[in-house]
CSV table of C-alpha atoms in Angstrom, one decimal:
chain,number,residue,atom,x,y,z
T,5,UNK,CA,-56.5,9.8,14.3
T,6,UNK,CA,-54.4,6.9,15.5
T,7,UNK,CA,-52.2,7.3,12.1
T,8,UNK,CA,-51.2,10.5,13.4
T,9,UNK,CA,-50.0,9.3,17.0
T,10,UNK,CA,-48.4,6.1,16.0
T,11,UNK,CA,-46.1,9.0,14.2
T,12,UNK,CA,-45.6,10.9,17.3
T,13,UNK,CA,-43.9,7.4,19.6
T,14,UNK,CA,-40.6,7.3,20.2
T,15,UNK,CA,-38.6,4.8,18.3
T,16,UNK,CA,-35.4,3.6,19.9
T,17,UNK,CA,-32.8,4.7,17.1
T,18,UNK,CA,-31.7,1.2,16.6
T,19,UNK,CA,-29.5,1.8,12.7
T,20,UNK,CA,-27.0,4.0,15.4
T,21,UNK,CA,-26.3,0.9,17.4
T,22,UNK,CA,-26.1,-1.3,13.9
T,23,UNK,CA,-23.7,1.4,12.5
T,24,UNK,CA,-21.4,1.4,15.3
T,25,UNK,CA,-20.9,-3.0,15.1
T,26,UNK,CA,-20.7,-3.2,12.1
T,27,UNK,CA,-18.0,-0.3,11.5
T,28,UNK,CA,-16.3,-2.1,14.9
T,29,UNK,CA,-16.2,-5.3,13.1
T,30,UNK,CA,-15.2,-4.1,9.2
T,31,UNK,CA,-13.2,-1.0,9.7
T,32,UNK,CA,-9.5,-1.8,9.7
T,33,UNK,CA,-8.5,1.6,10.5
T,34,UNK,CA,-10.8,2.4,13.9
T,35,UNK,CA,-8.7,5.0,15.1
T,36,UNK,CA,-9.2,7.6,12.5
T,37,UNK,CA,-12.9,7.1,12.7
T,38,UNK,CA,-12.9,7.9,16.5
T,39,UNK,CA,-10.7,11.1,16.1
T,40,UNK,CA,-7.9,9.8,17.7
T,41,UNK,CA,-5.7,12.7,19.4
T,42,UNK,CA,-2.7,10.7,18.9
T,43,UNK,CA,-3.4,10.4,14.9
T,44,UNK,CA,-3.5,13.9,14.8
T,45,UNK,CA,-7.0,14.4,15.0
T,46,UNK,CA,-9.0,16.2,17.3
T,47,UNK,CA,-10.2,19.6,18.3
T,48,UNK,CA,-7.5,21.7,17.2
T,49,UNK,CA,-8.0,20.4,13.3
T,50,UNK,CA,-10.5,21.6,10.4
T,51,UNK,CA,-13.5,19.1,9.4
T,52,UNK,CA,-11.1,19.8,6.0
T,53,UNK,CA,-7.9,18.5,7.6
T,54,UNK,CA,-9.2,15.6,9.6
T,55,UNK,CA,-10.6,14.1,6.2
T,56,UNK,CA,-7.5,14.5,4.2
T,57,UNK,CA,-5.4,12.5,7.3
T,58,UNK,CA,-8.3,10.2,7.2
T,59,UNK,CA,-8.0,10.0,2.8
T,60,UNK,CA,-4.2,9.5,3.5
T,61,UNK,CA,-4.6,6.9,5.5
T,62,UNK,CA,-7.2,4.9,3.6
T,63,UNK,CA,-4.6,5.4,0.8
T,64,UNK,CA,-1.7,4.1,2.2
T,65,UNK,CA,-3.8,0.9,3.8
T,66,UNK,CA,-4.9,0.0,0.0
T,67,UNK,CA,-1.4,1.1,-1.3
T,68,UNK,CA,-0.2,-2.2,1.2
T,69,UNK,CA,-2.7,-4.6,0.3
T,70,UNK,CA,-1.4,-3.8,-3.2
T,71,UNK,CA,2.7,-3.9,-2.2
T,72,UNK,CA,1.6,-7.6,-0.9
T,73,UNK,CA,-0.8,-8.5,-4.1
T,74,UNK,CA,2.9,-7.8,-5.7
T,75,UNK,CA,4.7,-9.7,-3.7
T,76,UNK,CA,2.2,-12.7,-4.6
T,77,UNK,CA,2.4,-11.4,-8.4
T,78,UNK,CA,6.1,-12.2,-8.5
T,79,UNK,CA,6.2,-15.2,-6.2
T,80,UNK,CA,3.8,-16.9,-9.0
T,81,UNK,CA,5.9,-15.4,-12.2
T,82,UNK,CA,9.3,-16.8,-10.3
T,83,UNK,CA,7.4,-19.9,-9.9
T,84,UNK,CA,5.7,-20.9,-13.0
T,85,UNK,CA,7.1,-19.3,-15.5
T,86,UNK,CA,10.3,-20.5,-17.6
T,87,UNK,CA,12.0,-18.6,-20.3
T,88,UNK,CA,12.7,-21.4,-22.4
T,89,UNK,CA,16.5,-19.7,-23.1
T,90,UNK,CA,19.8,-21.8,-21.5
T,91,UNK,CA,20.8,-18.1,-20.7
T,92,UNK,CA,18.0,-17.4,-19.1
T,93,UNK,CA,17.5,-20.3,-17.5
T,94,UNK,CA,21.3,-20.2,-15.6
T,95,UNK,CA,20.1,-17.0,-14.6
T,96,UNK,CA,17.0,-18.2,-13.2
T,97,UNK,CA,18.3,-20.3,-11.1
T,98,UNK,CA,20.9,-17.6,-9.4
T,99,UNK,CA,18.1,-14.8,-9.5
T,100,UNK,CA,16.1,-17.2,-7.3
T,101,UNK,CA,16.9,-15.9,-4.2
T,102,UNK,CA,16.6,-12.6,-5.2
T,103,UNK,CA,13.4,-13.4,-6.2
T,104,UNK,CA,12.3,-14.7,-3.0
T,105,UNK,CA,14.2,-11.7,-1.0
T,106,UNK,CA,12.2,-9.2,-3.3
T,107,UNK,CA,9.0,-10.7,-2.6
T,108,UNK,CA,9.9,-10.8,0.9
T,109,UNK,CA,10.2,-6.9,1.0
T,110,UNK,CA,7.4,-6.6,-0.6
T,111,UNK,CA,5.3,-8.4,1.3
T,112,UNK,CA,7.1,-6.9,4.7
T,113,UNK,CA,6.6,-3.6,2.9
T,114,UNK,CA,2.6,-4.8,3.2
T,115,UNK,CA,2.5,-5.4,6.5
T,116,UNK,CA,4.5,-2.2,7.4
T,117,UNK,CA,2.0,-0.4,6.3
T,118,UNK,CA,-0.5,-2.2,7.7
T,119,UNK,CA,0.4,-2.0,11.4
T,120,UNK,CA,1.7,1.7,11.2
T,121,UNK,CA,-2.1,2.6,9.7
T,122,UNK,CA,-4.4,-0.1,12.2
T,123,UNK,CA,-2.1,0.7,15.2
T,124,UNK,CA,-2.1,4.7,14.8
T,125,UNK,CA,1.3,4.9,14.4
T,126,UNK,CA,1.1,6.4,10.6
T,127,UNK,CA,2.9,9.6,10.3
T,128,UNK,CA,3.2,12.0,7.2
T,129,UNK,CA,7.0,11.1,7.1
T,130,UNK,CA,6.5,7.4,7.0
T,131,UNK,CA,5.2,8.3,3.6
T,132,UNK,CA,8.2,8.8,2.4
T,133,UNK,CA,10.2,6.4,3.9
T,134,UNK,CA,7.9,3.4,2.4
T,135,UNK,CA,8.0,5.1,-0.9
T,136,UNK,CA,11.6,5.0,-0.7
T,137,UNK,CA,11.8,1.3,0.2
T,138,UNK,CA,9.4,0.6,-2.6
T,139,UNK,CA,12.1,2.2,-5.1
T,140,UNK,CA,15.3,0.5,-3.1
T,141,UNK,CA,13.9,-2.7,-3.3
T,142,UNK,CA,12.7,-2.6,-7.0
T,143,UNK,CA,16.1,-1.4,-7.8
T,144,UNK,CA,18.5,-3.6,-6.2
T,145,UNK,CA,16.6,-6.5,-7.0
T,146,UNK,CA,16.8,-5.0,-11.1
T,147,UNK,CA,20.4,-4.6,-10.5
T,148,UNK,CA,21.1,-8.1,-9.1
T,149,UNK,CA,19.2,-9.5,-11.5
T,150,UNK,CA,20.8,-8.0,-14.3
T,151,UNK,CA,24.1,-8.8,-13.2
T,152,UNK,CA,23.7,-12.5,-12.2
T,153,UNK,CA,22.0,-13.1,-15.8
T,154,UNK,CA,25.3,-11.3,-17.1
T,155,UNK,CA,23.3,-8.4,-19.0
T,156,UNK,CA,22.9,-4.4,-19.5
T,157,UNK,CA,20.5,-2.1,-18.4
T,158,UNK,CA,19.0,-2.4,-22.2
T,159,UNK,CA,17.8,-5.7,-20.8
T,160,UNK,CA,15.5,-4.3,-17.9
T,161,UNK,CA,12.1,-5.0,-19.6
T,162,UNK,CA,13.2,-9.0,-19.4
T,163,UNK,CA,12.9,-8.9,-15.4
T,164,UNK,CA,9.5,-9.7,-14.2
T,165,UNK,CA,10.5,-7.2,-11.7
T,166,UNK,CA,10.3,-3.7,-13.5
T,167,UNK,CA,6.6,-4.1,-14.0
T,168,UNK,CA,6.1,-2.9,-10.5
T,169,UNK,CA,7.0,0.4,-11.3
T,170,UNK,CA,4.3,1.9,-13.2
T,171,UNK,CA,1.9,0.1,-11.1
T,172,UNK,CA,3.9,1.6,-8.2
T,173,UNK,CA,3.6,5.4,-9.9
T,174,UNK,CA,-0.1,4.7,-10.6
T,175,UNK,CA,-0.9,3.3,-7.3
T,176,UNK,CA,0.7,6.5,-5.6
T,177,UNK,CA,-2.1,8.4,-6.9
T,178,UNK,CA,-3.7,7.2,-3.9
T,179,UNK,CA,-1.6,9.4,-1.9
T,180,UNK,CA,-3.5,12.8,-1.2
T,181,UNK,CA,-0.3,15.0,-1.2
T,182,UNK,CA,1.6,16.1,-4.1
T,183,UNK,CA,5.1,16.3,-2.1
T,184,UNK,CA,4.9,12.5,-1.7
T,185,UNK,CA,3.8,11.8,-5.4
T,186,UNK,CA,6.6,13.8,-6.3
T,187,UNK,CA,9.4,12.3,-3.9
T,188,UNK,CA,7.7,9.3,-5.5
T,189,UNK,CA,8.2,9.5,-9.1
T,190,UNK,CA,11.7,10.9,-8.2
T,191,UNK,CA,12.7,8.0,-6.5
T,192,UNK,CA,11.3,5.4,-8.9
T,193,UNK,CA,13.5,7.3,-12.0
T,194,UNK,CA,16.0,7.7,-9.8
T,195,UNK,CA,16.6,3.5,-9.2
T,196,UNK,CA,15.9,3.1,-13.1
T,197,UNK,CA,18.2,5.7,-14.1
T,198,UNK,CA,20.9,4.0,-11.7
């Protein structure tokens, strides 16, 4: 029957092509697609391994897009918010810059973690260096802040600022390995506890 020969043609495999554009044109992190030797990828690794790296990196792309949704976060709260207190409101006006430099790291942070993840230059130990920076700049911008308004460490809760730590210890779980997590958490308490 001619049903059964139309079934029998070749078909040029057309959704292969279509994949390959459109993961060329949305795919911010081509490189660990491709298997990239230099990522770490490649034939000496496990189907097991190459997903985790691949995980890991995914993570740490989303974890900058939020460090720079942060940085926006605090640049509006500096912006259009006012205490309504004279105290506060001296303060303000010194805790500006700090405000600006902390959104600044933030932000910088961000794009870190962009270019090290899109240009294959993402390493397991830049994990914890941005993780670290993340906890250094949330605490010396606490600490300035504090002092320049003239207050205690009972104060913390009254610097926009301090919010970014849980989001910072929830947004961690996007990191795939518990060592980093860990440094993580210890680092965040750490700059509180200080």
């Amino acid at each position: 029957t001619s049903h059964g020969l139309c079934n029998t043609m070749p078909r040029p495999d057309r959704s292969r092509d279509d994949r390959q554009v459109h993961a060329s044109i949305m795919d911010p992190i081509p490189s660990v697609r491709a298997g990239d030797a230099k990522n770490g990828e490649g034939p000496g690794r496990t189907s097991v391994e190459q997903l985790l790296r691949t995980s890991e990196l995914e993570g740490e792309y989303t974890v900058g897009w939020v460090r720079i949704a942060v940085g926006l976060a605090l640049l509006t709260s500096g912006l259009f918010v006012s205490s309504g207190s004279d105290l506060l409101d001296r303060g303000q006006h010194m805790n500006f810059a700090t405000g600006l430099t902390t959104v600044g790291a933030y932000i910088a942070l961000g794009g870190m973690s962009f270019v090290l993840v899109s240009r294959g230059l993402f390493r397991p130990w830049t994990a914890y260096l941005l993780v670290t920076a993340d906890a250094a700049v949330l605490g010396l911008s606490l600490h300035v802040s504090l002092a320049n308004l003239g207050l205690g460490g009972n104060w913390i809760s009254i610097v926009p600022v301090i919010w970014v730590a849980p989001l910072a210890l929830a947004v961690g779980a996007l990191r795939y390995r518990p060592a980093v997590q860990l440094w993580a958490t210890a680092a965040m308490l750490l700059t509180l506890a200080v």
